Structure formats: C-alpha cells, structure tokens
Amino acid sequence: MTHDNNDSIFKVAFNLIGACIISGLIIGAVYSLTAATAAEKIVELKNASLQEMVADADAIVEIEGKHEWHEAIKDGEVVAYIVPAESKGYAGAIELLVSISPDLKVLKYSILESKETPGLGDKAKEPLFADQFIGKDAEHLEVTKDPNKTELIQSISGSTITSRAVTKAVKEALEEVTAFVQGGE
Amino acid sequence: MTLWKEFAKGWVIENPILVLALSLCPALAVTSSVVTSLTMGLVVMFVITSNNVVVSIVKKLVNPKVRVPVYIICIATIVTLASLLLQAYAPLLYKALGIYLELVVVFAIILARAEVFASKNNVGRAFLDGFGMGCGFTFAMLIIGVIRELLGNGTILGINILGTAYEPALIMILPPGGFLLIGYLVGLFKLWNMHMEKRQRIRGEAA
C-alpha cells in the first residue's frame, strides 16, 4: 500500500461528495425540465383510464364529498359509479378502478398499479379472468378453484393470492357503492 | 479485429448470464414471458452501455478507494434520468417497465463491467464492451424467456403456438422451472465453449 496523498481520508471523502453533488445536480436539472410534462401526462392517463371504464359515457364527473369517486353520465342519467379500490396482492398493493352500475353490479375493473408476477398474477389484467366479473353482484364475488362453479370467480391457476386480492378489492368497492347509493336515497 | 472481439465476447464466450453467471436473480424473475425478458434486456443494454462510457470518461477522476460507490452513484444517476425522461415522454412505456427499471441499479453485471473493463479501457472499447455485454444479456434473456413462455404457457409473445391440446407445464413459469432451465443452458454454453476452445487449439497446432 502506497502512502501518497491519495490515501488521505479527506481526498477520498471529497471524491465521493463530488460524485454525489454532480449526480444530484444532473438529476435536479432534468427533473425541473420534465416534472411539468410528467404531471400533465399523469392526469391525461388518469382521464383516459376513467373514460375507458365506461366507454359510452357522455361525461365523467367527480362525486362531491367522496375522494376520487366519479360517476359516468349518459343522457342525463348516471350509468356507472367509478371508484378506486386497493388490496394487498402477492407482491405489494394492487390498485384498481372499479365501475359499478346503479343496480349494484360490477361493470368492469382495470388494474392501475400492481407488481404481480409476470405470467402468473399478471394475468389478472387479461380478459380471461377480468371478464368473469362482468355483471356479478356481491354474493357471487368469491374465488373458487372448482371449475364447475361457473357462477363464482375462477381462480387463476398458480395465482390464488392475486385472484383473491382482486376479488376482495372489487367486492369492497361494490359494498362501498352500495352503502353510498342506499344511503343517498 | 480486436474491436470486434470486444463486442462479440459478450454474446457467447463471456455471456453475462450463462457464462459469467451474473444477474441471475433478474434473469429468473422477469423471464416468464418473452415481452418482459426483451424489455428488461433492452433496458439493461442501454444502462450498461452508457454507464461503461461514463465510467471510462471519468476513470482518472475517481479515487480508487471509493470507486465502487462512485460507480453505483453513476448507475443510479443514469437509471433515474432514464425513468424521469420516460415518465415525461413515454408514460405508457414507463408503466410497462414498472419496477424493473429501478431494479437495474443493483444489477451485478453492470457494476462488474464498470469495474473489470470500463475503468481500465478507453471510451471506444468501453462502449463496445458494454454494448456487446448488453446484447449478450438480452440474447440470454430472450432464450430463457422464449423457452419458458413456450413450455409454461404454450405461447410466444402471447400468440398461441402449441395449440389448445397442449397442457402448459406451469413449473416453467414458476421460479423452480427457471432455475432448471438456466442450469441446462449454462451447461449447454459450457459445452459449446469447450468445443470451440478445442477446435481453436487444434487449429493452432496445425498452424
């Protein structure tokens, strides 16, 4: 080991600090350039995903007094309630948007955020699983592994935890909307 | 010729996953379908190439005692920049990449190339090394991804190949199947490399 100037603790520390400062400055500069666009894109995406939930709605309005709740309106009537839902999946939280019809049945859901295993739990996004929810009421929102019980939700093979988590989130959303609709009338 | 070798070695002779056995964890985690394997491969290719270039530019400024933390900062900066830019200009792609993008920071292969190669070579060679290694990584990920998706799901890129009569072998999608497959592929690459070495030796003796 050579004992030249390079071994001084200050030199080593300054070298590291320098690297951190440069990196921080670069990231800061880029962030200040992109932050505004990124925020815009997030809003855009959110509106697009709301619109996607009820394709034939004329307007989607936020419900007052309820955080992030929306109702879809067509010809002056409410055709769907769109509410956020969340539950714990196999790998972290799964965030969804659920749309519920005024007669309290599930219209559809879409997964906004999830970290489920690609090829397994990830399949919850696919129609094969997701389409089972269409038209279901609270009683039939239950996961089963029995292929004969077609009135219930068929679990994704290899991803029971994800299937249950999604079903639970949708059911909770449905129950919340039920309470809201019945309470309001 | 030697420049070509810097690029080509990453494909088979020093393939990051199947010969150097680095970054096996992501190779296992995201290769259950072709799309995710390919995306991950391309992200790594980008990060490893740019990191190699940056490291070989700043190599004289870095104190050898803190070189590893500095390289990590460098990788983290590149990944953060990439994710900021994607967030702003390609939010859909950013969403699709999800957690993979941030995982790239801790990939052993990227740090290994910075330490072993980029810190000792000039920019051009470092670029070729990074690009070659990135290609090799993507190549290996793609092989694993194609086999796992085909056997485990009967599809490639979501298109059904093996027909409805095929009963998917679920184990190939699950981590144990990934381990088994990577083991076999490592063996296969080893055999191939041994074969090539032998042939080269014979040719060397003849000359």
PDB file of N, CA and C in Angstrom, chain A residues 1 6-7 11-12 15-16 19-20 23 26-27 30-31 33-34 37-38 41 45 112 115 118-120 123 157-158, chain B residues 29 32 36 61-63 65-66 69-70 73 77 80-81 84-85 87-89 91-92 95 99-100 153 170 173-174:
ATOM      1  N   MET A   1       0.841  -1.208   0.000  1.00  0.00           N
ATOM      2  CA  MET A   1       0.000   0.000   0.000  1.00  0.00           C
ATOM      3  C   MET A   1       0.865   1.243   0.000  1.00  0.00           C
ATOM      4  N   ASN A   6      -3.129  10.412  -2.065  1.00  0.00           N
ATOM      5  CA  ASN A   6      -4.430   9.880  -2.432  1.00  0.00           C
ATOM      6  C   ASN A   6      -5.104   9.117  -1.305  1.00  0.00           C
ATOM      7  N   ASP A   7      -4.323   8.723  -0.298  1.00  0.00           N
ATOM      8  CA  ASP A   7      -4.903   7.943   0.778  1.00  0.00           C
ATOM      9  C   ASP A   7      -5.554   8.810   1.843  1.00  0.00           C
ATOM     10  N   LYS A  11      -9.396  13.449   0.920  1.00  0.00           N
ATOM     11  CA  LYS A  11      -9.432  13.311  -0.545  1.00  0.00           C
ATOM     12  C   LYS A  11     -10.483  12.295  -0.956  1.00  0.00           C
ATOM     13  N   VAL A  12     -10.492  11.173  -0.218  1.00  0.00           N
ATOM     14  CA  VAL A  12     -11.446  10.115  -0.543  1.00  0.00           C
ATOM     15  C   VAL A  12     -12.868  10.632  -0.370  1.00  0.00           C
ATOM     16  N   ASN A  15     -13.927  13.130  -2.954  1.00  0.00           N
ATOM     17  CA  ASN A  15     -14.188  12.467  -4.224  1.00  0.00           C
ATOM     18  C   ASN A  15     -15.613  11.948  -4.273  1.00  0.00           C
ATOM     19  N   LEU A  16     -16.010  11.318  -3.177  1.00  0.00           N
ATOM     20  CA  LEU A  16     -17.355  10.756  -3.101  1.00  0.00           C
ATOM     21  C   LEU A  16     -18.409  11.861  -3.075  1.00  0.00           C
ATOM     22  N   ALA A  19     -18.894  13.320  -6.469  1.00  0.00           N
ATOM     23  CA  ALA A  19     -19.712  12.468  -7.337  1.00  0.00           C
ATOM     24  C   ALA A  19     -21.190  12.644  -7.011  1.00  0.00           C
ATOM     25  N   CYS A  20     -21.495  12.698  -5.691  1.00  0.00           N
ATOM     26  CA  CYS A  20     -22.893  12.852  -5.278  1.00  0.00           C
ATOM     27  C   CYS A  20     -23.449  14.189  -5.750  1.00  0.00           C
ATOM     28  N   SER A  23     -24.034  14.200  -9.497  1.00  0.00           N
ATOM     29  CA  SER A  23     -25.205  13.380  -9.811  1.00  0.00           C
ATOM     30  C   SER A  23     -26.491  14.096  -9.408  1.00  0.00           C
ATOM     31  N   ILE A  26     -27.309  16.935 -11.855  1.00  0.00           N
ATOM     32  CA  ILE A  26     -27.840  16.459 -13.138  1.00  0.00           C
ATOM     33  C   ILE A  26     -29.294  16.039 -12.977  1.00  0.00           C
ATOM     34  N   ILE A  27     -29.550  15.233 -11.928  1.00  0.00           N
ATOM     35  CA  ILE A  27     -30.924  14.747 -11.730  1.00  0.00           C
ATOM     36  C   ILE A  27     -31.870  15.921 -11.480  1.00  0.00           C
ATOM     37  N   VAL A  30     -32.617  17.792 -14.753  1.00  0.00           N
ATOM     38  CA  VAL A  30     -33.540  17.060 -15.635  1.00  0.00           C
ATOM     39  C   VAL A  30     -34.937  17.040 -15.028  1.00  0.00           C
ATOM     40  N   TYR A  31     -35.002  16.858 -13.700  1.00  0.00           N
ATOM     41  CA  TYR A  31     -36.315  16.806 -13.053  1.00  0.00           C
ATOM     42  C   TYR A  31     -37.080  18.105 -13.271  1.00  0.00           C
ATOM     43  N   LEU A  33     -36.867  20.061 -15.636  1.00  0.00           N
ATOM     44  CA  LEU A  33     -37.306  20.161 -17.030  1.00  0.00           C
ATOM     45  C   LEU A  33     -38.509  19.260 -17.318  1.00  0.00           C
ATOM     46  N   THR A  34     -38.505  18.078 -16.696  1.00  0.00           N
ATOM     47  CA  THR A  34     -39.530  17.098 -17.073  1.00  0.00           C
ATOM     48  C   THR A  34     -40.726  17.057 -16.136  1.00  0.00           C
ATOM     49  N   THR A  37     -44.187  18.221 -17.520  1.00  0.00           N
ATOM     50  CA  THR A  37     -44.730  17.309 -18.537  1.00  0.00           C
ATOM     51  C   THR A  37     -45.210  16.024 -17.892  1.00  0.00           C
ATOM     52  N   ALA A  38     -44.426  15.498 -16.943  1.00  0.00           N
ATOM     53  CA  ALA A  38     -44.788  14.240 -16.306  1.00  0.00           C
ATOM     54  C   ALA A  38     -46.120  14.367 -15.580  1.00  0.00           C
ATOM     55  N   LYS A  41     -48.928  14.344 -18.009  1.00  0.00           N
ATOM     56  CA  LYS A  41     -49.155  13.007 -18.560  1.00  0.00           C
ATOM     57  C   LYS A  41     -49.926  12.139 -17.575  1.00  0.00           C
ATOM     58  N   LEU A  45     -53.360  10.353 -18.454  1.00  0.00           N
ATOM     59  CA  LEU A  45     -53.539   8.910 -18.355  1.00  0.00           C
ATOM     60  C   LEU A  45     -54.731   8.559 -17.479  1.00  0.00           C
ATOM     61  N   LEU A 112     -54.642  -0.475 -12.135  1.00  0.00           N
ATOM     62  CA  LEU A 112     -53.789   0.682 -12.399  1.00  0.00           C
ATOM     63  C   LEU A 112     -52.343   0.378 -12.053  1.00  0.00           C
ATOM     64  N   LYS A 115     -47.685  -5.192  -8.852  1.00  0.00           N
ATOM     65  CA  LYS A 115     -46.346  -5.744  -9.011  1.00  0.00           C
ATOM     66  C   LYS A 115     -46.428  -7.261  -9.027  1.00  0.00           C
ATOM     67  N   PRO A 118     -45.110 -11.481 -13.465  1.00  0.00           N
ATOM     68  CA  PRO A 118     -45.454 -11.540 -14.884  1.00  0.00           C
ATOM     69  C   PRO A 118     -45.690 -13.000 -15.286  1.00  0.00           C
ATOM     70  N   GLY A 119     -46.740 -13.243 -16.034  1.00  0.00           N
ATOM     71  CA  GLY A 119     -47.035 -14.596 -16.479  1.00  0.00           C
ATOM     72  C   GLY A 119     -47.904 -15.372 -15.514  1.00  0.00           C
ATOM     73  N   LEU A 120     -48.015 -14.888 -14.269  1.00  0.00           N
ATOM     74  CA  LEU A 120     -48.898 -15.556 -13.316  1.00  0.00           C
ATOM     75  C   LEU A 120     -49.962 -14.588 -12.816  1.00  0.00           C
ATOM     76  N   LYS A 123     -51.817 -12.076 -14.949  1.00  0.00           N
ATOM     77  CA  LYS A 123     -52.953 -12.466 -15.800  1.00  0.00           C
ATOM     78  C   LYS A 123     -54.268 -11.876 -15.322  1.00  0.00           C
ATOM     79  N   SER A 157     -54.912 -20.142 -12.276  1.00  0.00           N
ATOM     80  CA  SER A 157     -54.121 -21.240 -11.738  1.00  0.00           C
ATOM     81  C   SER A 157     -52.703 -20.764 -11.431  1.00  0.00           C
ATOM     82  N   GLY A 158     -52.240 -21.084 -10.223  1.00  0.00           N
ATOM     83  CA  GLY A 158     -50.927 -20.648  -9.785  1.00  0.00           C
ATOM     84  C   GLY A 158     -50.929 -19.278  -9.144  1.00  0.00           C
TER      85      GLY A 158
ATOM     86  N   ALA B  29     -36.391 -13.756 -12.455  1.00  0.00           N
ATOM     87  CA  ALA B  29     -37.631 -13.114 -12.030  1.00  0.00           C
ATOM     88  C   ALA B  29     -38.475 -12.621 -13.202  1.00  0.00           C
ATOM     89  N   SER B  32     -40.408 -14.930 -17.355  1.00  0.00           N
ATOM     90  CA  SER B  32     -41.518 -15.862 -17.535  1.00  0.00           C
ATOM     91  C   SER B  32     -42.300 -15.570 -18.807  1.00  0.00           C
ATOM     92  N   THR B  36     -41.520  -9.364 -21.323  1.00  0.00           N
ATOM     93  CA  THR B  36     -40.801  -8.804 -20.175  1.00  0.00           C
ATOM     94  C   THR B  36     -39.304  -9.081 -20.288  1.00  0.00           C
ATOM     95  N   LEU B  61     -10.614  10.569 -12.641  1.00  0.00           N
ATOM     96  CA  LEU B  61     -11.038  11.462 -11.551  1.00  0.00           C
ATOM     97  C   LEU B  61     -11.469  10.692 -10.317  1.00  0.00           C
ATOM     98  N   VAL B  62     -11.675   9.400 -10.482  1.00  0.00           N
ATOM     99  CA  VAL B  62     -12.233   8.629  -9.375  1.00  0.00           C
ATOM    100  C   VAL B  62     -11.126   8.063  -8.499  1.00  0.00           C
ATOM    101  N   ASN B  63     -11.245   8.336  -7.210  1.00  0.00           N
ATOM    102  CA  ASN B  63     -10.287   7.782  -6.256  1.00  0.00           C
ATOM    103  C   ASN B  63     -10.515   6.280  -6.134  1.00  0.00           C
ATOM    104  N   LYS B  65     -10.143   4.216  -3.934  1.00  0.00           N
ATOM    105  CA  LYS B  65     -10.724   3.684  -2.697  1.00  0.00           C
ATOM    106  C   LYS B  65     -12.245   3.743  -2.682  1.00  0.00           C
ATOM    107  N   VAL B  66     -12.801   4.688  -3.399  1.00  0.00           N
ATOM    108  CA  VAL B  66     -14.261   4.804  -3.385  1.00  0.00           C
ATOM    109  C   VAL B  66     -14.850   4.523  -4.763  1.00  0.00           C
ATOM    110  N   PRO B  69     -18.552   2.793  -4.779  1.00  0.00           N
ATOM    111  CA  PRO B  69     -19.677   3.709  -4.529  1.00  0.00           C
ATOM    112  C   PRO B  69     -19.873   4.718  -5.663  1.00  0.00           C
ATOM    113  N   VAL B  70     -18.768   5.213  -6.222  1.00  0.00           N
ATOM    114  CA  VAL B  70     -18.915   6.191  -7.304  1.00  0.00           C
ATOM    115  C   VAL B  70     -19.586   5.554  -8.523  1.00  0.00           C
ATOM    116  N   ILE B  73     -23.230   5.277  -7.832  1.00  0.00           N
ATOM    117  CA  ILE B  73     -23.902   6.570  -7.991  1.00  0.00           C
ATOM    118  C   ILE B  73     -24.131   6.847  -9.471  1.00  0.00           C
ATOM    119  N   THR B  77     -27.653   7.348 -11.213  1.00  0.00           N
ATOM    120  CA  THR B  77     -27.993   8.590 -11.917  1.00  0.00           C
ATOM    121  C   THR B  77     -28.562   8.284 -13.291  1.00  0.00           C
ATOM    122  N   THR B  80     -32.043   6.871 -12.951  1.00  0.00           N
ATOM    123  CA  THR B  80     -33.009   7.895 -12.554  1.00  0.00           C
ATOM    124  C   THR B  80     -33.336   8.805 -13.726  1.00  0.00           C
ATOM    125  N   LEU B  81     -32.291   9.195 -14.473  1.00  0.00           N
ATOM    126  CA  LEU B  81     -32.532  10.045 -15.637  1.00  0.00           C
ATOM    127  C   LEU B  81     -33.453   9.349 -16.628  1.00  0.00           C
ATOM    128  N   LEU B  84     -36.963   9.379 -15.307  1.00  0.00           N
ATOM    129  CA  LEU B  84     -37.582  10.712 -15.384  1.00  0.00           C
ATOM    130  C   LEU B  84     -38.017  11.031 -16.803  1.00  0.00           C
ATOM    131  N   LEU B  85     -37.128  10.726 -17.756  1.00  0.00           N
ATOM    132  CA  LEU B  85     -37.448  11.036 -19.147  1.00  0.00           C
ATOM    133  C   LEU B  85     -38.617  10.192 -19.640  1.00  0.00           C
ATOM    134  N   GLN B  87     -40.984   8.903 -17.831  1.00  0.00           N
ATOM    135  CA  GLN B  87     -42.198   9.371 -17.151  1.00  0.00           C
ATOM    136  C   GLN B  87     -42.821  10.547 -17.898  1.00  0.00           C
ATOM    137  N   ALA B  88     -41.941  11.420 -18.397  1.00  0.00           N
ATOM    138  CA  ALA B  88     -42.451  12.626 -19.040  1.00  0.00           C
ATOM    139  C   ALA B  88     -42.847  12.385 -20.492  1.00  0.00           C
ATOM    140  N   TYR B  89     -42.074  11.557 -21.211  1.00  0.00           N
ATOM    141  CA  TYR B  89     -42.305  11.484 -22.646  1.00  0.00           C
ATOM    142  C   TYR B  89     -42.874  10.151 -23.120  1.00  0.00           C
ATOM    143  N   PRO B  91     -45.041   7.772 -20.884  1.00  0.00           N
ATOM    144  CA  PRO B  91     -45.590   7.252 -19.625  1.00  0.00           C
ATOM    145  C   PRO B  91     -46.104   5.819 -19.728  1.00  0.00           C
ATOM    146  N   LEU B  92     -46.572   5.425 -20.900  1.00  0.00           N
ATOM    147  CA  LEU B  92     -47.068   4.055 -21.039  1.00  0.00           C
ATOM    148  C   LEU B  92     -45.932   3.048 -20.921  1.00  0.00           C
ATOM    149  N   LYS B  95     -44.848   2.818 -17.390  1.00  0.00           N
ATOM    150  CA  LYS B  95     -45.740   1.966 -16.605  1.00  0.00           C
ATOM    151  C   LYS B  95     -45.461   0.495 -16.877  1.00  0.00           C
ATOM    152  N   ILE B  99     -41.342  -1.863 -11.954  1.00  0.00           N
ATOM    153  CA  ILE B  99     -40.236  -1.900 -11.007  1.00  0.00           C
ATOM    154  C   ILE B  99     -38.934  -2.343 -11.657  1.00  0.00           C
ATOM    155  N   TYR B 100     -39.012  -2.911 -12.861  1.00  0.00           N
ATOM    156  CA  TYR B 100     -37.780  -3.431 -13.464  1.00  0.00           C
ATOM    157  C   TYR B 100     -36.731  -2.349 -13.604  1.00  0.00           C
ATOM    158  N   ASN B 153     -46.660 -21.795 -21.058  1.00  0.00           N
ATOM    159  CA  ASN B 153     -47.926 -21.167 -21.412  1.00  0.00           C
ATOM    160  C   ASN B 153     -48.392 -21.544 -22.817  1.00  0.00           C
ATOM    161  N   LEU B 170     -46.847 -25.656 -15.878  1.00  0.00           N
ATOM    162  CA  LEU B 170     -46.826 -24.465 -15.030  1.00  0.00           C
ATOM    163  C   LEU B 170     -45.467 -24.243 -14.373  1.00  0.00           C
ATOM    164  N   ILE B 173     -43.096 -21.573 -15.687  1.00  0.00           N
ATOM    165  CA  ILE B 173     -43.348 -20.165 -15.383  1.00  0.00           C
ATOM    166  C   ILE B 173     -42.881 -19.846 -13.964  1.00  0.00           C
ATOM    167  N   LEU B 174     -42.981 -20.831 -13.093  1.00  0.00           N
ATOM    168  CA  LEU B 174     -42.600 -20.608 -11.697  1.00  0.00           C
ATOM    169  C   LEU B 174     -41.078 -20.616 -11.558  1.00  0.00           C
TER     170      LEU B 174
END
